[in-house]
PDB file of C-alpha atoms in Angstrom:
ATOM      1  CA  UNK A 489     -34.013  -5.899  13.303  1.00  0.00           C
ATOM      2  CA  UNK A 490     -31.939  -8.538  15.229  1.00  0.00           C
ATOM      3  CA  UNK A 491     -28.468  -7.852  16.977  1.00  0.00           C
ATOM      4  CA  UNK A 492     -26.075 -10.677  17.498  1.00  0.00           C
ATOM      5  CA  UNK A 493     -23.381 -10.042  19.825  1.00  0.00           C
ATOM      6  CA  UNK A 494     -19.882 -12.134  18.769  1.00  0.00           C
ATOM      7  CA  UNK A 495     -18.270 -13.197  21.621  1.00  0.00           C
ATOM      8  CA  UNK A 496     -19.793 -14.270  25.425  1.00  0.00           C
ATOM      9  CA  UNK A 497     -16.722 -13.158  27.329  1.00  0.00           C
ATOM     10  CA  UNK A 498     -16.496  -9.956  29.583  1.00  0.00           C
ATOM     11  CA  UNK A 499     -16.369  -7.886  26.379  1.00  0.00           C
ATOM     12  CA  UNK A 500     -19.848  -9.647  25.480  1.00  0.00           C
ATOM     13  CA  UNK A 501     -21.808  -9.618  28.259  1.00  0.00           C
ATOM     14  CA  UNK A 502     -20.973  -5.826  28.873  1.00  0.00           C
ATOM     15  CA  UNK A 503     -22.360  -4.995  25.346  1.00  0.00           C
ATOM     16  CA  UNK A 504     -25.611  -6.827  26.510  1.00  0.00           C
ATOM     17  CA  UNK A 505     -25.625  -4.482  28.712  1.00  0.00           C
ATOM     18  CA  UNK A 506     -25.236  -1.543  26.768  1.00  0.00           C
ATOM     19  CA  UNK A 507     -27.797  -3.426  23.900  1.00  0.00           C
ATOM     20  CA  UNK A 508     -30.332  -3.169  26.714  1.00  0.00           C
ATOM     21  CA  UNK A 509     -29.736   0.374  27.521  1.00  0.00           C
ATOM     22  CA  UNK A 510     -30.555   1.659  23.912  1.00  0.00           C
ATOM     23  CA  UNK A 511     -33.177  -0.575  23.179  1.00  0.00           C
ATOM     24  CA  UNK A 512     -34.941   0.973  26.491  1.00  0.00           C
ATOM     25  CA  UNK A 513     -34.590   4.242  24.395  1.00  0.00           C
ATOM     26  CA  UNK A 514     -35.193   3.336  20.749  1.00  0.00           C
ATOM     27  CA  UNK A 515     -36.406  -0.245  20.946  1.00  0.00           C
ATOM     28  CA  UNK A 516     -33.852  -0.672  17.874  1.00  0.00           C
ATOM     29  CA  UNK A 517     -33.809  -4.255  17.703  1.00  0.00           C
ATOM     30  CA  UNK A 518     -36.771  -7.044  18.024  1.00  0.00           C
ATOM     31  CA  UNK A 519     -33.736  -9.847  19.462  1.00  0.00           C
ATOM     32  CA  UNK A 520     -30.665 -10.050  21.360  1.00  0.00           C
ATOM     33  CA  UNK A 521     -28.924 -13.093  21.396  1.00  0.00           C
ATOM     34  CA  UNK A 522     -24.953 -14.464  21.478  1.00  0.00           C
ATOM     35  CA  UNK A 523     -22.778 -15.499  18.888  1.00  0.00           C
ATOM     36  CA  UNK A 524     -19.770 -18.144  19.821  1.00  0.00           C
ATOM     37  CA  UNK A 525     -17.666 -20.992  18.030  1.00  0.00           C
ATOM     38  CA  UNK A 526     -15.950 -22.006  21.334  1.00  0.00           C
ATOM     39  CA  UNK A 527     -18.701 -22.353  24.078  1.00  0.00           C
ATOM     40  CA  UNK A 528     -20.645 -25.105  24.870  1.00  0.00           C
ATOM     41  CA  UNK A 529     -23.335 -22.851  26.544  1.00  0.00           C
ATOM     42  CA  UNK A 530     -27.048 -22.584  25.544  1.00  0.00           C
ATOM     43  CA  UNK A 531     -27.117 -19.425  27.640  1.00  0.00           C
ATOM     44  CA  UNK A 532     -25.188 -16.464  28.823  1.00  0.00           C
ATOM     45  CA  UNK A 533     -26.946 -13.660  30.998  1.00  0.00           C
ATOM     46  CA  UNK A 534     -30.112 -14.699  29.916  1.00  0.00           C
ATOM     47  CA  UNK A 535     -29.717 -14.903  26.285  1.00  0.00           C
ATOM     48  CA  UNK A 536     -29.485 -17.458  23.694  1.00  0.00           C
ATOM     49  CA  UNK A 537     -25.845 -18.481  22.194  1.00  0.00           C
ATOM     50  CA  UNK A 538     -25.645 -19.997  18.794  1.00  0.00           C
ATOM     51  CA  UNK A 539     -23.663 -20.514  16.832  1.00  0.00           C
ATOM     52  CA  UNK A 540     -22.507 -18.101  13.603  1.00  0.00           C
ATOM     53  CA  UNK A 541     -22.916 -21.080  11.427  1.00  0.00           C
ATOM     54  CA  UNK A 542     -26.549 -21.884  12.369  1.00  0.00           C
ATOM     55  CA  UNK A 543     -28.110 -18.012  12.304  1.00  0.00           C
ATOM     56  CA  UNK A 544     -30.487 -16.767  10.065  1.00  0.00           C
ATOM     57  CA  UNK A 545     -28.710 -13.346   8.742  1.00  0.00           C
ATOM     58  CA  UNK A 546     -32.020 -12.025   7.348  1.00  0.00           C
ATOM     59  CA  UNK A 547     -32.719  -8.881   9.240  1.00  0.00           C
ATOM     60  CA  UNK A 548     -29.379  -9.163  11.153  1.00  0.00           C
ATOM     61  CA  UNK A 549     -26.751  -7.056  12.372  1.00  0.00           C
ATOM     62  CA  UNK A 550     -23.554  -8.244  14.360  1.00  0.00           C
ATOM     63  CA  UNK A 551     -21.403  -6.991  17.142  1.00  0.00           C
ATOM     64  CA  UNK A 552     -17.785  -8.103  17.154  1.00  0.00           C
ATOM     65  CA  UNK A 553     -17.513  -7.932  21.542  1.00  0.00           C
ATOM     66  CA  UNK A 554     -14.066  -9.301  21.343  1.00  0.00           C
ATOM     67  CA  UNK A 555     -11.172  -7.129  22.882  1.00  0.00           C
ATOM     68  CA  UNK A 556      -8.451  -8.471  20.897  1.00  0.00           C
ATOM     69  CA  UNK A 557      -7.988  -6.239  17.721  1.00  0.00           C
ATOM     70  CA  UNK A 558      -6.674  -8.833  15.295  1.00  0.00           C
ATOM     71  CA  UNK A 559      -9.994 -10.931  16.314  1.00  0.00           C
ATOM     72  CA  UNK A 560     -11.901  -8.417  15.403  1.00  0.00           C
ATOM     73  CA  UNK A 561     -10.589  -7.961  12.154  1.00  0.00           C
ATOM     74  CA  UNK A 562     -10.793 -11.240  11.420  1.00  0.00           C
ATOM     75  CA  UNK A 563     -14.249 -11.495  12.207  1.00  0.00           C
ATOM     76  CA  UNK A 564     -15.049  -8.206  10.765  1.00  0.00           C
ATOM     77  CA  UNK A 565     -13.897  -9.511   7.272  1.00  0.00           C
ATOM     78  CA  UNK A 566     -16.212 -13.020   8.163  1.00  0.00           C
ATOM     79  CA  UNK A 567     -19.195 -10.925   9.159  1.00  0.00           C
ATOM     80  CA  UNK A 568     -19.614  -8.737   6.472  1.00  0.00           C
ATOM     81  CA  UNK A 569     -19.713 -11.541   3.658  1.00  0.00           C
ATOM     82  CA  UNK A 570     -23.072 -12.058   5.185  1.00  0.00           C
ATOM     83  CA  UNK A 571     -24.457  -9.683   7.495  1.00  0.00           C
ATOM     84  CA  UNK A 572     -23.646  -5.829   8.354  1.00  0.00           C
ATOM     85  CA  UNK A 573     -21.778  -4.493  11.168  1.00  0.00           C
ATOM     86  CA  UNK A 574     -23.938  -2.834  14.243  1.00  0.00           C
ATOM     87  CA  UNK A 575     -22.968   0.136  15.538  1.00  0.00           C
ATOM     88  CA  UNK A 576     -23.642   1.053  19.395  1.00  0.00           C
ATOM     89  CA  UNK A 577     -23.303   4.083  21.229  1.00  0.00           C
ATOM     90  CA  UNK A 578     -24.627   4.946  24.419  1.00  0.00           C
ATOM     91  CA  UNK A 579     -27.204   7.017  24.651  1.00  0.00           C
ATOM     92  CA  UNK A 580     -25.940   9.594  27.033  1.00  0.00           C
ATOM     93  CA  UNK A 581     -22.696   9.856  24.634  1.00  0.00           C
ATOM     94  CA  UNK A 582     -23.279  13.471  22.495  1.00  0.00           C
ATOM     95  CA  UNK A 583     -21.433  12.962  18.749  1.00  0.00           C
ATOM     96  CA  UNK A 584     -21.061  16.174  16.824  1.00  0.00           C
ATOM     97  CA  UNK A 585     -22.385  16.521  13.559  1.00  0.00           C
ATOM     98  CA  UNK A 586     -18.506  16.757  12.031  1.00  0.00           C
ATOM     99  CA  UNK A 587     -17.613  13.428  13.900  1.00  0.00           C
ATOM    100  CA  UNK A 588     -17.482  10.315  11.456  1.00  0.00           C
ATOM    101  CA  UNK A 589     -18.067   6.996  13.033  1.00  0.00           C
ATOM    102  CA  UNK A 590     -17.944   4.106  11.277  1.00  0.00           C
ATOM    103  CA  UNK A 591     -19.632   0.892  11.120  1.00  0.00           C
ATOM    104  CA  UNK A 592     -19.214  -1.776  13.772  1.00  0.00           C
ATOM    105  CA  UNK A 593     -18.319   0.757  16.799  1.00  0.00           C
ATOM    106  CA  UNK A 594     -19.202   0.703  20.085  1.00  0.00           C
ATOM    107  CA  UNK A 595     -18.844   3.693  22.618  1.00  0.00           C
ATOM    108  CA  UNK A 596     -19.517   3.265  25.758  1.00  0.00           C
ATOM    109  CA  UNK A 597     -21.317   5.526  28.432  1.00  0.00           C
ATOM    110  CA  UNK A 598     -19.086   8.294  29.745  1.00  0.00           C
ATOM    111  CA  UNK A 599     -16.871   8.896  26.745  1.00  0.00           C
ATOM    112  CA  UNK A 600     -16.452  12.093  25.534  1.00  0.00           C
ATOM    113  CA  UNK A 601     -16.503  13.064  21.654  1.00  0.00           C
ATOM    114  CA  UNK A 602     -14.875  15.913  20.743  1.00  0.00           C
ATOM    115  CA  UNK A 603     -15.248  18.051  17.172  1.00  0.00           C
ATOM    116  CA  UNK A 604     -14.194  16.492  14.123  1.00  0.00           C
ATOM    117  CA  UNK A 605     -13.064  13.264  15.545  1.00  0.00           C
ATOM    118  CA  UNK A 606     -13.288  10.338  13.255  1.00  0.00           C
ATOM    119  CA  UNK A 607     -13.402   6.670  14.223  1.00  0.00           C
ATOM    120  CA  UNK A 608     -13.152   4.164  11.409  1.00  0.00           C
ATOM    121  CA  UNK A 609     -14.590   0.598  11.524  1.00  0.00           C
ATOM    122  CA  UNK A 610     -15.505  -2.118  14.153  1.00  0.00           C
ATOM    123  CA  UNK A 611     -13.370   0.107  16.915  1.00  0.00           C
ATOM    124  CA  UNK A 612     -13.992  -0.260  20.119  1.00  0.00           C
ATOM    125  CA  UNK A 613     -14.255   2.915  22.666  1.00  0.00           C
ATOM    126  CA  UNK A 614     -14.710   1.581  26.137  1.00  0.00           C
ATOM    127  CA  UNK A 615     -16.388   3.791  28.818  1.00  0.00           C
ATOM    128  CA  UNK A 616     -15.062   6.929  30.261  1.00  0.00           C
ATOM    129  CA  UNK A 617     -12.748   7.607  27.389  1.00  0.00           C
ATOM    130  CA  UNK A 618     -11.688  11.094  26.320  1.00  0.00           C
ATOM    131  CA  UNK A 619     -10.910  11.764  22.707  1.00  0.00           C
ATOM    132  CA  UNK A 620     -10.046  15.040  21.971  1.00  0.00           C
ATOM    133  CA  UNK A 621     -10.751  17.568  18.912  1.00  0.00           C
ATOM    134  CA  UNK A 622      -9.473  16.126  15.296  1.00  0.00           C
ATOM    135  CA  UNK A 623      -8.493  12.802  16.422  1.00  0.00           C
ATOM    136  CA  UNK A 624      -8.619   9.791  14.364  1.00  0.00           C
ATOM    137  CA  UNK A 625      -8.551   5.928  15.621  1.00  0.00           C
ATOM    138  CA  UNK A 626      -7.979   3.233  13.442  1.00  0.00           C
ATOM    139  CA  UNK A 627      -9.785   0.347  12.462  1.00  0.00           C
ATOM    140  CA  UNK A 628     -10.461  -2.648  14.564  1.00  0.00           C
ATOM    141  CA  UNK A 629      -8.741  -0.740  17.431  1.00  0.00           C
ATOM    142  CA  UNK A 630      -9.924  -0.781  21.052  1.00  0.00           C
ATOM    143  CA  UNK A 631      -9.393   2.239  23.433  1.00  0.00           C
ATOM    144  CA  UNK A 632     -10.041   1.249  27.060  1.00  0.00           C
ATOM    145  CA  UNK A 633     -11.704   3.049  29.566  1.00  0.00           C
ATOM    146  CA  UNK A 634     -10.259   6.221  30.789  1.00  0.00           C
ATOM    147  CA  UNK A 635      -7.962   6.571  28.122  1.00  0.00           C
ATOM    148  CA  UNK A 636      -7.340  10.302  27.506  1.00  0.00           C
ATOM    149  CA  UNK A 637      -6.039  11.635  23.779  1.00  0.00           C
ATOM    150  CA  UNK A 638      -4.793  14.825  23.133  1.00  0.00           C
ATOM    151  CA  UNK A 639      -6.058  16.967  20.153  1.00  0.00           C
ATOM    152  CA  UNK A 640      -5.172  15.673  16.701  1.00  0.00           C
ATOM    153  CA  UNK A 641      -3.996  12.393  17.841  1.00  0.00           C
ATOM    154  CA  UNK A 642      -3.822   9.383  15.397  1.00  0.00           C
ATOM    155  CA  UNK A 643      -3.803   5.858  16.308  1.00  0.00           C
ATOM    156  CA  UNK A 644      -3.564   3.436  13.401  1.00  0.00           C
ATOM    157  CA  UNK A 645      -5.269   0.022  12.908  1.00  0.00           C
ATOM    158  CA  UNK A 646      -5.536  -2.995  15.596  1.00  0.00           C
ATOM    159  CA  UNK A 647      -3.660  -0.787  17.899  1.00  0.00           C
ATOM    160  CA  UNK A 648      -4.609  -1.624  21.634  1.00  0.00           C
ATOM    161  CA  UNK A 649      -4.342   1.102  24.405  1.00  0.00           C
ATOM    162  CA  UNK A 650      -4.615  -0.067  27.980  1.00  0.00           C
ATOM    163  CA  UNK A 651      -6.852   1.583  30.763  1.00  0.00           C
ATOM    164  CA  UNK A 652      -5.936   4.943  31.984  1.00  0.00           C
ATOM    165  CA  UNK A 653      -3.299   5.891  28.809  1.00  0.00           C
ATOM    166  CA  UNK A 654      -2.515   9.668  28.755  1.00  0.00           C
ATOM    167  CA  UNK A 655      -1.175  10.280  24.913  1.00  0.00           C
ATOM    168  CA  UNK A 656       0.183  13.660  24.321  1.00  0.00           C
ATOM    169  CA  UNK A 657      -1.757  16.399  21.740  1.00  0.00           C
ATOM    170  CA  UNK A 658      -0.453  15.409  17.808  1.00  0.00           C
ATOM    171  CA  UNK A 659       0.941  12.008  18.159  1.00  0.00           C
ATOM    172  CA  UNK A 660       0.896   9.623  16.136  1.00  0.00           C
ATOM    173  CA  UNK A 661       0.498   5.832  16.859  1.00  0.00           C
ATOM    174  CA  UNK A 662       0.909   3.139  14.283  1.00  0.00           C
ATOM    175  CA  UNK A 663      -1.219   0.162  13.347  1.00  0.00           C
ATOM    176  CA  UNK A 664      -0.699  -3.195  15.944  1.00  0.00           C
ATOM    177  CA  UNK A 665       1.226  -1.404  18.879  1.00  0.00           C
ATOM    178  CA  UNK A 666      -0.264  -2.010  22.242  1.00  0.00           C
ATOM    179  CA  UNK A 667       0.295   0.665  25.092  1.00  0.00           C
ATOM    180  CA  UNK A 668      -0.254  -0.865  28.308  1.00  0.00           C
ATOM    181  CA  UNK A 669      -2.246   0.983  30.991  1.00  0.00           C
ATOM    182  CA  UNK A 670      -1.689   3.680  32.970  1.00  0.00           C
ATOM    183  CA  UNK A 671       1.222   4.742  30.268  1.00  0.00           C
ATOM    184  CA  UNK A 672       1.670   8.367  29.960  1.00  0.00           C
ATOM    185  CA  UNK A 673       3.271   8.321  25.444  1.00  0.00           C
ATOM    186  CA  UNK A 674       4.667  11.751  24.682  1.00  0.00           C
ATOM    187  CA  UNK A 675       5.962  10.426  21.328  1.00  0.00           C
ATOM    188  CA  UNK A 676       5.253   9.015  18.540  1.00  0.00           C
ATOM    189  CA  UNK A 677       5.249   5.038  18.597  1.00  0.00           C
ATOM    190  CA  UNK A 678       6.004   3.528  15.006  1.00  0.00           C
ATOM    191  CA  UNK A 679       3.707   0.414  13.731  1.00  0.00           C
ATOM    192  CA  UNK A 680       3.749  -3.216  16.048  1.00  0.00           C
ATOM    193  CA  UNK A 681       5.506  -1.334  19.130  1.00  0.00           C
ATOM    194  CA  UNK A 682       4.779  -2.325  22.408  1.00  0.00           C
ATOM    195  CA  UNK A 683       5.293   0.542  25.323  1.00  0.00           C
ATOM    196  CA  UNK A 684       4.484   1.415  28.260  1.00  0.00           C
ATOM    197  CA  UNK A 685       5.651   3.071  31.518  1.00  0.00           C
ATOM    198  CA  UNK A 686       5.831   7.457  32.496  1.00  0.00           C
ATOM    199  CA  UNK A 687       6.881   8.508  29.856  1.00  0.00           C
ATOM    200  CA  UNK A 688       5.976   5.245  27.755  1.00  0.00           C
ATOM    201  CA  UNK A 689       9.037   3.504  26.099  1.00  0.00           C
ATOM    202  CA  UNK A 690       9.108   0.468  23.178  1.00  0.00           C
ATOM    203  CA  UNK A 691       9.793  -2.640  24.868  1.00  0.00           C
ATOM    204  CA  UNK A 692       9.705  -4.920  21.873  1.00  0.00           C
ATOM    205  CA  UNK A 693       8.170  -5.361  19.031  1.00  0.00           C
ATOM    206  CA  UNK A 694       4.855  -7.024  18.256  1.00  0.00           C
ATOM    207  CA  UNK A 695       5.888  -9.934  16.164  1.00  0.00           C
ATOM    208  CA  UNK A 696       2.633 -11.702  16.552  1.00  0.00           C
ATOM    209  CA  UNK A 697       0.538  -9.043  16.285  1.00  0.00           C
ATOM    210  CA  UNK A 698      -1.533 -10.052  19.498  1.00  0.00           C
ATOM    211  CA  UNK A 699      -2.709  -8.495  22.919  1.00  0.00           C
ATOM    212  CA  UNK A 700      -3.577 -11.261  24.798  1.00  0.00           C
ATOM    213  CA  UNK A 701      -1.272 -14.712  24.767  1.00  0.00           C
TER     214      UNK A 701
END
């Protein structure tokens, strides 16, 4: 089996990273390399880039390593016309056997998995996260590091929540709001919101449906 990573940015290179860590465990895949559109680079870290339109997809499996949720949807829906999503979790993480995760996840080392937590498709749970008993996190979403969610907490689909959010035990986020870091949300935030701030309050509304300008 091959893994290609999508995307040679920060997000990228730190899932080489965790790529390496497993395959010192499981030797789960025979090649590593980068996929990118944009760059003009041969090589990243020590790895080959090509591009998506020149691989081979026999024997493949893809990354999305893009932080941007609406990216990652995007290339979600290219990927699996040809290929299947990878999932990667590090091997230090525990998952209990009534946790779902889906396909195309990443969790990094240090997060914590609670009971009965579900996490749908091509999300993305960055290091030293906490997700609490019964939560559920939408598709294509990205929880940064040291995010910490109360029991029976549901965030929707391409919702973004910056480093070190604190969301309160049975709230409920929609799909496309972004929470930026350090934000402590005691209520629920209704779809394409964007909050933050102690206690976290909507400062307008996500027309664009975007994280990063």
């Amino acid at each position: 089996m091959k893994l290609g990573i999508y995307g040679t940015g920060g997000q990228g290179r730190e899932t080489l990273v965790l790529a390496r860590q497993i395959n010192q465990v499981e030797a789960r895949w025979s090649d590593i390399f980068f996929i990118d559109d944009v760059t003009d680079a041969t090589s990243v870290s020590g790895v080959p880039v090509y591009r998506y339109e020149a691989l081979d997809f026999h024997d493949l499996e893809i990354f999305i390593a893009l932080g941007e949720p609406a990216h990652r949807r995007t290339l979600a829906q290219k990927v699996l016309q040809k290929a299947k999503l990878a999932t990667l979790i590090h091997p230090d993480v525990f998952v209990p056997d009534d946790t779902h995760i889906g396909r195309g996840v990443l969790i990094g080392q240090g997060a914590f998995i609670s009971c009965n937590v579900t996490i749908d498709d091509n999300a993305l749970i960055q290091p030293n996260t906490y997700l609490s008993h019964d939560c559920h996190i939408g598709a294509h979403s990205v929880i940064c590091s040291q995010v910490s969610l109360g029991g029976k907490t549901s965030i929707g689909e391409g919702t973004f929540l910056g480093m070190n959010c604190v969301v309160k035990e049975l709230s409920v986020i929609g799909n496309d709001v972004v929470i930026g870091m350090g934000s402590v949300v005691t209520k629920d935030l209704a779809d394409n919101a964007v909050a933050f701030g102690n206690p976290a309050k909507i400062q307008r509304s996500n027309s664009n449906k975007r994280v990063f300008k």
